[in-house]
Amino acid sequence: MVLRARPGRDEDERAVVRRLSRARKAPRDAVTRARMIELSWSGLRVPAIAVELDCSQKTVRCWLHRFNRSGLEGLEDLGGQGRKRRITEEERSRIIALVKTVPPGRLRWEPVGELWAFDESGPSEWTLNSLAAAAGAEGIDVGRSQVRRILLAEGVRWRRTRSWTRSKDPDFVPKGRGSSAFTPTRLTAAVGKRF
């Protein structure tokens, strides 16, 4: 039995298929699928369409069947394909918000002038391991590498860099002046050449 695309239901459907098959800024897959339908309407059979579009006959048959069954909606990708996310968007947001909190082991000044921390055994700086552990304590089952991917995707920094170069201590005095912008060149001894 010869498989062909059913005729367009109305002029609008035919116009959409024609316009999509010639589109330059539409997704490539959608353009190829519309082209399959248009070539079938022009009288080409499945093997000729497959050769024309450089794809398999099975692919052409699949999309012709879907168009015949569902019309233009059949040419769209089905949703829900691929692996499901292990954590929800709300849990992702909680992990990102966790980075903005103060780590439990970070020392702070009490009003009376003493240093203290919420949890002295906790981390003083957020690292990927400490963030994964803190998320686990909140009931979010997430690994170190997944925390890293989440934070990189959001552009969030999970650690403070160069913490040793600054201090909030009012009595802190830097270790002398910084290096000059001009560094004198070192004279090198001339090495004699052998002739």
Coordinates of N, CA and C in Angstrom, one line a residue:
M1 N 0.8 -1.2 0.0 CA 0.0 0.0 0.0 C 0.9 1.3 0.0
V2 N 0.5 2.2 -0.8 CA 1.3 3.4 -1.0 C 0.8 4.4 0.1
L3 N 1.8 4.9 0.9 CA 1.5 5.9 1.9 C 1.7 7.3 1.4
R4 N 0.7 8.1 1.5 CA 0.7 9.5 1.1 C 0.2 10.4 2.3
A5 N 0.6 11.6 2.3 CA 0.0 12.6 3.3 C -1.4 12.9 2.8
R6 N -2.3 12.9 3.8 CA -3.7 13.3 3.5 C -3.8 14.7 2.9
P7 N -4.8 15.0 2.1 CA -4.9 16.4 1.7 C -5.1 17.4 2.8
G8 N -4.7 18.6 2.7 CA -4.9 19.6 3.7 C -6.4 19.8 4.0
R9 N -6.7 19.9 5.3 CA -8.1 20.1 5.7 C -8.8 21.3 5.1
D10 N -8.0 22.4 5.1 CA -8.5 23.6 4.5 C -7.3 24.4 4.0
E11 N -7.6 25.5 3.4 CA -6.5 26.3 2.7 C -5.5 26.8 3.8
D12 N -6.0 27.1 5.0 CA -5.1 27.6 6.1 C -4.0 26.5 6.4
E13 N -4.4 25.3 6.5 CA -3.5 24.2 6.8 C -2.5 24.0 5.7
R14 N -2.9 24.1 4.5 CA -2.0 23.9 3.3 C -1.1 25.1 3.3
A15 N -1.6 26.3 3.6 CA -0.7 27.5 3.6 C 0.4 27.4 4.7
V16 N 0.0 26.9 5.8 CA 1.0 26.8 6.9 C 2.1 25.8 6.6
V17 N 1.7 24.7 6.0 CA 2.7 23.7 5.6 C 3.6 24.2 4.5
R18 N 3.1 24.9 3.5 CA 3.9 25.5 2.5 C 4.9 26.6 3.0
R19 N 4.3 27.4 3.9 CA 5.1 28.5 4.5 C 6.3 27.9 5.4
L20 N 5.9 26.9 6.1 CA 6.9 26.3 7.0 C 8.0 25.5 6.2
S21 N 7.6 24.9 5.1 CA 8.6 24.1 4.4 C 9.6 25.0 3.7
R22 N 9.3 26.3 3.6 CA 10.2 27.3 3.0 C 10.8 28.2 4.0
A23 N 10.5 28.1 5.2 CA 11.0 29.0 6.3 C 12.5 28.9 6.4
R24 N 13.1 30.1 6.7 CA 14.5 30.1 6.9 C 14.9 30.2 8.4
K25 N 13.9 30.7 9.2 CA 14.2 30.9 10.6 C 13.5 30.0 11.5
A26 N 12.8 29.0 11.0 CA 12.1 28.0 11.8 C 13.1 26.9 12.2
P27 N 12.8 26.1 13.2 CA 13.7 24.9 13.5 C 13.8 24.0 12.3
R28 N 15.0 23.5 12.1 CA 15.3 22.7 11.0 C 14.4 21.4 10.9
D29 N 14.2 20.8 12.0 CA 13.3 19.6 12.1 C 11.9 19.9 11.6
A30 N 11.4 21.0 12.0 CA 10.0 21.4 11.6 C 9.9 21.7 10.1
V31 N 11.0 22.3 9.6 CA 11.0 22.6 8.1 C 11.1 21.3 7.3
T32 N 11.9 20.3 7.8 CA 12.1 19.0 7.1 C 10.8 18.3 7.1
R33 N 10.1 18.3 8.2 CA 8.8 17.6 8.3 C 7.7 18.2 7.4
A34 N 7.7 19.5 7.4 CA 6.7 20.1 6.5 C 7.1 19.9 5.0
R35 N 8.4 19.8 4.7 CA 8.8 19.5 3.4 C 8.4 18.1 3.0
M36 N 8.4 17.1 3.9 CA 8.0 15.8 3.7 C 6.5 15.8 3.2
I37 N 5.7 16.6 3.9 CA 4.3 16.6 3.6 C 4.1 17.2 2.2
E38 N 4.8 18.3 2.0 CA 4.6 19.0 0.7 C 5.1 18.1 -0.5
L39 N 6.2 17.4 -0.3 CA 6.7 16.5 -1.4 C 5.7 15.4 -1.6
S40 N 5.0 14.9 -0.5 CA 4.0 13.9 -0.7 C 2.8 14.4 -1.4
W41 N 2.4 15.6 -1.1 CA 1.3 16.3 -1.9 C 1.6 16.4 -3.3
S42 N 2.9 16.6 -3.6 CA 3.3 16.8 -5.0 C 3.4 15.5 -5.8
G43 N 3.2 14.3 -5.1 CA 3.1 13.1 -5.8 C 4.3 12.1 -5.6
L44 N 5.3 12.6 -4.9 CA 6.4 11.7 -4.6 C 6.1 10.6 -3.6
R45 N 6.7 9.5 -3.8 CA 6.5 8.4 -2.8 C 7.5 8.4 -1.8
V46 N 7.3 7.6 -0.7 CA 8.2 7.6 0.4 C 9.7 7.4 0.1
P47 N 10.1 6.4 -0.8 CA 11.5 6.3 -1.1 C 12.1 7.5 -1.7
A48 N 11.4 8.2 -2.6 CA 11.9 9.4 -3.3 C 12.0 10.5 -2.3
I49 N 11.0 10.6 -1.4 CA 11.1 11.7 -0.4 C 12.3 11.5 0.5
A50 N 12.6 10.2 0.9 CA 13.7 9.9 1.7 C 15.0 10.3 1.1
V51 N 15.1 10.0 -0.2 CA 16.3 10.4 -1.0 C 16.5 11.9 -1.1
E52 N 15.4 12.5 -1.4 CA 15.4 14.0 -1.6 C 15.8 14.7 -0.3
L53 N 15.3 14.2 0.9 CA 15.6 14.9 2.1 C 16.8 14.3 2.9
D54 N 17.4 13.2 2.3 CA 18.5 12.6 2.9 C 18.2 12.0 4.3
C55 N 17.1 11.3 4.4 CA 16.8 10.6 5.7 C 16.3 9.2 5.4
S56 N 15.9 8.5 6.4 CA 15.4 7.1 6.1 C 14.0 7.1 5.7
Q57 N 13.6 6.0 5.1 CA 12.2 5.8 4.7 C 11.3 5.6 6.0
K58 N 11.9 5.0 7.0 CA 11.1 4.9 8.2 C 10.8 6.2 8.8
T59 N 11.7 7.2 8.8 CA 11.4 8.5 9.3 C 10.3 9.2 8.5
V60 N 10.4 9.1 7.2 CA 9.3 9.7 6.4 C 8.0 9.1 6.7
R61 N 7.9 7.7 6.8 CA 6.6 7.1 7.1 C 6.1 7.5 8.5
C62 N 7.0 7.6 9.5 CA 6.6 8.1 10.8 C 5.9 9.4 10.7
W63 N 6.5 10.4 10.1 CA 5.9 11.8 10.0 C 4.7 11.9 9.2
L64 N 4.6 11.1 8.1 CA 3.4 11.1 7.3 C 2.2 10.5 8.1
H65 N 2.5 9.4 8.8 CA 1.4 8.9 9.7 C 1.0 9.9 10.7
R66 N 1.9 10.5 11.4 CA 1.6 11.5 12.4 C 0.8 12.7 11.8
F67 N 1.2 13.1 10.6 CA 0.4 14.2 10.0 C -1.0 13.7 9.7
N68 N -1.1 12.6 9.1 CA -2.4 12.0 8.7 C -3.3 11.9 10.0
R69 N -2.7 11.5 11.1 CA -3.5 11.3 12.3 C -3.8 12.6 13.0
S70 N -2.9 13.5 13.1 CA -3.0 14.7 14.0 C -2.9 16.1 13.3
G71 N -2.7 16.1 12.0 CA -2.5 17.4 11.3 C -1.2 18.1 11.7
L72 N -1.3 19.4 11.7 CA -0.1 20.2 12.0 C 0.5 19.9 13.4
E73 N -0.4 19.6 14.4 CA 0.1 19.3 15.7 C 1.0 18.0 15.7
G74 N 0.7 17.1 14.7 CA 1.5 15.9 14.6 C 2.9 16.1 14.2
L75 N 3.2 17.3 13.6 CA 4.5 17.6 13.2 C 5.4 18.1 14.3
E76 N 4.8 18.5 15.4 CA 5.6 19.0 16.5 C 6.2 17.9 17.3
D77 N 7.3 18.2 18.1 CA 7.9 17.3 18.9 C 7.0 16.9 20.1
L78 N 7.0 15.7 20.5 CA 6.2 15.3 21.7 C 6.9 15.8 23.0
G79 N 6.2 16.4 23.9 CA 6.7 16.8 25.1 C 7.0 15.6 26.0
G80 N 7.8 15.8 27.1 CA 8.1 14.8 28.0 C 9.1 13.8 27.6
Q81 N 9.9 14.1 26.6 CA 10.9 13.2 26.2 C 12.2 13.4 27.0
G82 N 12.9 12.4 27.2 CA 14.2 12.5 27.9 C 14.0 12.2 29.4
R83 N 15.1 12.3 30.1 CA 15.2 12.0 31.5 C 14.5 13.1 32.3
K84 N 13.7 12.7 33.3 CA 13.0 13.6 34.2 C 14.0 14.2 35.2
R85 N 13.8 15.4 35.6 CA 14.7 16.1 36.6 C 14.5 15.4 37.9
R86 N 15.6 15.2 38.6 CA 15.6 14.6 39.9 C 15.1 15.5 41.0
I87 N 15.4 16.8 40.8 CA 15.0 17.8 41.8 C 14.0 18.8 41.2
T88 N 13.2 19.4 42.0 CA 12.2 20.4 41.4 C 12.8 21.8 41.3
E89 N 12.1 22.7 40.7 CA 12.6 24.0 40.5 C 12.7 24.7 41.9
E90 N 11.7 24.4 42.8 CA 11.7 24.9 44.1 C 13.0 24.5 44.9
E91 N 13.4 23.2 44.7 CA 14.6 22.7 45.4 C 15.8 23.4 44.8
R92 N 15.8 23.6 43.5 CA 17.0 24.3 42.9 C 17.1 25.7 43.4
S93 N 15.9 26.4 43.6 CA 15.9 27.7 44.2 C 16.4 27.7 45.6
R94 N 16.1 26.7 46.3 CA 16.6 26.6 47.7 C 18.1 26.4 47.8
I95 N 18.6 25.7 46.8 CA 20.1 25.5 46.8 C 20.8 26.8 46.5
I96 N 20.2 27.5 45.5 CA 20.8 28.8 45.1 C 20.7 29.8 46.3
A97 N 19.6 29.8 47.0 CA 19.4 30.7 48.1 C 20.4 30.3 49.3
L98 N 20.7 29.0 49.4 CA 21.6 28.6 50.4 C 23.0 29.2 50.3
V99 N 23.4 29.5 49.1 CA 24.7 30.1 48.9 C 24.8 31.5 49.5
K100 N 23.6 32.2 49.5 CA 23.6 33.6 49.9 C 23.5 33.7 51.5
T101 N 23.3 32.5 52.1 CA 23.3 32.5 53.6 C 24.7 32.5 54.1
V102 N 24.9 32.8 55.4 CA 26.2 32.8 56.0 C 26.4 31.3 56.4
P103 N 27.6 30.8 56.1 CA 27.9 29.4 56.5 C 27.9 29.3 58.0
P104 N 27.5 28.1 58.6 CA 27.3 28.0 60.0 C 28.6 28.1 60.8
G105 N 29.7 27.8 60.2 CA 31.0 27.9 60.9 C 31.8 29.2 60.8
R106 N 31.2 30.1 60.1 CA 31.9 31.4 59.9 C 31.9 32.2 61.2
L107 N 33.1 32.7 61.6 CA 33.2 33.4 62.9 C 32.6 34.8 62.7
R108 N 31.9 35.3 63.7 CA 31.4 36.7 63.7 C 31.7 37.3 65.0
W109 N 31.7 38.6 65.0 CA 31.9 39.4 66.2 C 30.6 39.5 67.0
E110 N 30.6 39.2 68.3 CA 29.4 39.5 69.1 C 29.5 41.0 69.5
P111 N 28.4 41.5 69.9 CA 28.4 42.9 70.4 C 29.4 43.2 71.5
V112 N 29.7 42.2 72.3 CA 30.6 42.4 73.4 C 32.0 42.2 73.0
G113 N 32.3 41.9 71.7 CA 33.6 41.9 71.2 C 34.3 40.5 71.1
E114 N 33.5 39.5 71.3 CA 34.0 38.1 71.2 C 33.6 37.5 69.8
L115 N 34.4 36.6 69.4 CA 34.1 35.8 68.1 C 33.3 34.6 68.5
W116 N 32.3 34.3 67.6 CA 31.4 33.2 67.8 C 30.9 32.7 66.5
A117 N 30.4 31.5 66.4 CA 29.9 30.9 65.2 C 28.6 30.1 65.6
F118 N 27.7 30.0 64.7 CA 26.5 29.2 65.0 C 26.8 27.8 65.3
D119 N 27.7 27.2 64.5 CA 28.1 25.8 64.6 C 29.6 25.8 64.3
E120 N 30.4 25.7 65.3 CA 31.9 25.7 65.2 C 32.4 24.6 64.4
S121 N 31.7 23.5 64.4 CA 32.1 22.3 63.6 C 31.7 22.4 62.1
G122 N 30.9 23.4 61.8 CA 30.4 23.6 60.4 C 31.4 24.3 59.5
P123 N 31.1 24.4 58.2 CA 32.1 25.0 57.3 C 32.1 26.5 57.5
S124 N 33.3 27.1 57.4 CA 33.4 28.6 57.5 C 33.2 29.2 56.1
E125 N 33.3 28.5 55.0 CA 33.1 29.0 53.7 C 32.3 27.9 53.0
W126 N 31.5 28.3 52.0 CA 30.7 27.4 51.2 C 31.6 26.7 50.2
T127 N 31.6 25.4 50.2 CA 32.2 24.7 49.1 C 31.2 23.8 48.5
L128 N 31.5 23.1 47.4 CA 30.5 22.2 46.8 C 30.1 21.1 47.8
N129 N 31.0 20.6 48.5 CA 30.7 19.5 49.4 C 29.9 20.0 50.6
S130 N 30.2 21.2 51.1 CA 29.4 21.7 52.2 C 28.0 22.1 51.8
L131 N 27.9 22.6 50.6 CA 26.6 22.9 50.0 C 25.7 21.7 49.8
A132 N 26.3 20.6 49.3 CA 25.6 19.4 49.1 C 25.1 18.8 50.4
A133 N 26.0 18.9 51.5 CA 25.6 18.4 52.8 C 24.5 19.2 53.4
A134 N 24.6 20.6 53.3 CA 23.6 21.5 53.8 C 22.2 21.2 53.1
A135 N 22.3 21.0 51.8 CA 21.0 20.7 51.1 C 20.5 19.4 51.5
G136 N 21.3 18.4 51.8 CA 20.9 17.1 52.3 C 20.2 17.2 53.6
A137 N 20.7 18.1 54.5 CA 20.2 18.4 55.8 C 18.8 19.0 55.7
E138 N 18.5 19.7 54.6 CA 17.2 20.3 54.3 C 16.3 19.4 53.6
G139 N 16.7 18.1 53.3 CA 15.9 17.1 52.7 C 16.0 17.1 51.2
I140 N 17.0 17.7 50.6 CA 17.2 17.7 49.2 C 18.3 16.7 48.8
D141 N 18.0 15.7 48.2 CA 19.0 14.6 47.8 C 19.7 15.1 46.5
V142 N 20.9 15.7 46.7 CA 21.6 16.2 45.6 C 23.1 15.9 45.8
G143 N 23.8 15.7 44.8 CA 25.3 15.4 44.9 C 26.1 16.7 44.6
R144 N 27.4 16.6 44.8 CA 28.3 17.7 44.7 C 28.3 18.2 43.2
S145 N 28.4 17.2 42.2 CA 28.5 17.7 40.8 C 27.2 18.3 40.4
Q146 N 26.0 17.9 40.9 CA 24.8 18.5 40.5 C 24.7 19.9 41.1
V147 N 25.2 20.1 42.3 CA 25.2 21.4 42.9 C 26.0 22.4 42.0
R148 N 27.2 21.8 41.6 CA 28.1 22.6 40.7 C 27.4 23.0 39.4
R149 N 26.7 22.1 38.8 CA 26.0 22.4 37.5 C 24.9 23.4 37.7
I150 N 24.2 23.3 38.8 CA 23.1 24.3 39.1 C 23.6 25.7 39.3
L151 N 24.7 25.8 40.1 CA 25.3 27.1 40.4 C 26.0 27.7 39.1
L152 N 26.6 26.9 38.3 CA 27.2 27.4 37.1 C 26.1 27.9 36.1
A153 N 25.0 27.1 36.0 CA 24.0 27.5 35.1 C 23.3 28.9 35.6
E154 N 23.3 29.1 36.8 CA 22.8 30.4 37.3 C 23.8 31.5 37.5
G155 N 25.1 31.2 37.3 CA 26.1 32.2 37.4 C 26.4 32.6 38.8
V156 N 26.2 31.7 39.7 CA 26.3 32.0 41.2 C 27.7 31.5 41.6
R157 N 28.3 32.3 42.4 CA 29.6 32.0 43.0 C 29.4 31.3 44.3
W158 N 30.0 30.1 44.5 CA 29.8 29.4 45.8 C 30.9 29.5 46.8
R159 N 31.9 30.3 46.5 CA 33.0 30.6 47.4 C 33.5 32.0 47.2
R160 N 33.9 32.5 48.3 CA 34.5 33.8 48.3 C 36.0 33.7 48.0
T161 N 36.5 34.4 47.1 CA 37.9 34.3 46.7 C 38.7 35.3 47.5
R162 N 40.0 34.9 47.7 CA 41.0 35.8 48.4 C 40.5 36.4 49.7
S163 N 40.0 35.5 50.6 CA 39.5 36.0 51.9 C 40.6 36.5 52.8
W164 N 41.8 36.1 52.5 CA 42.9 36.5 53.3 C 43.4 37.9 53.0
T165 N 42.9 38.6 52.0 CA 43.4 39.9 51.6 C 42.6 41.0 52.3
R166 N 41.5 40.7 52.9 CA 40.7 41.7 53.5 C 40.3 41.3 54.9
S167 N 39.9 42.3 55.7 CA 39.5 42.0 57.0 C 38.5 43.0 57.5
K168 N 37.5 42.6 58.3 CA 36.5 43.5 58.8 C 36.9 44.0 60.2
D169 N 38.1 43.6 60.6 CA 38.6 44.1 61.9 C 39.0 45.5 61.8
P170 N 38.5 46.4 62.7 CA 38.9 47.8 62.6 C 40.3 48.1 62.9
D171 N 41.0 47.2 63.6 CA 42.4 47.4 63.9 C 43.4 46.8 62.9
F172 N 42.8 46.2 61.8 CA 43.6 45.6 60.8 C 44.5 46.6 60.1
V173 N 45.8 46.3 60.0 CA 46.7 47.1 59.2 C 47.3 46.3 58.2
P174 N 47.3 46.7 56.9 CA 48.0 45.9 55.9 C 49.5 45.7 56.2
K175 N 50.1 44.8 55.6 CA 51.5 44.5 55.8 C 52.5 45.4 55.0
G176 N 52.3 46.6 55.1 CA 53.2 47.5 54.4 C 52.7 47.9 53.0
R177 N 53.4 48.7 52.3 CA 52.9 49.2 51.0 C 53.0 48.1 50.0
G178 N 52.2 48.2 49.0 CA 52.2 47.2 47.9 C 53.4 47.4 47.0
S179 N 53.5 46.5 46.1 CA 54.6 46.6 45.1 C 54.4 47.8 44.2
S180 N 55.5 48.4 43.7 CA 55.3 49.5 42.8 C 54.9 49.1 41.4
A181 N 54.3 50.0 40.7 CA 53.9 49.7 39.3 C 55.1 49.5 38.4
F182 N 56.2 50.1 38.8 CA 57.4 50.0 38.0 C 58.4 49.1 38.6
T183 N 58.8 48.0 38.0 CA 59.8 47.2 38.5 C 61.0 47.4 37.6
P184 N 62.2 47.7 38.3 CA 63.4 48.0 37.5 C 63.9 46.7 36.8
T185 N 64.3 46.9 35.6 CA 64.8 45.8 34.8 C 66.2 45.4 35.4
R186 N 66.4 44.1 35.3 CA 67.7 43.6 35.8 C 68.7 43.5 34.7
L187 N 69.9 44.0 35.0 CA 70.9 44.0 34.0 C 71.5 42.7 33.9
T188 N 71.7 42.2 32.8 CA 72.3 40.9 32.6 C 73.7 41.1 32.1
A189 N 74.6 40.2 32.5 CA 76.0 40.3 32.1 C 76.1 39.8 30.6
A190 N 76.9 40.5 29.9 CA 77.1 40.1 28.5 C 77.9 38.8 28.4
V191 N 77.4 37.9 27.7 CA 78.1 36.6 27.5 C 78.9 36.7 26.2
G192 N 80.2 36.4 26.4 CA 81.1 36.5 25.2 C 80.7 35.4 24.2
K193 N 80.9 35.8 23.0 CA 80.6 34.8 21.9 C 81.9 34.2 21.4
R194 N 81.8 32.9 21.1 CA 82.9 32.3 20.5 C 82.9 32.3 19.0
F195 N 84.0 32.6 18.4 CA 84.1 32.6 17.0 C 84.8 31.5 16.4

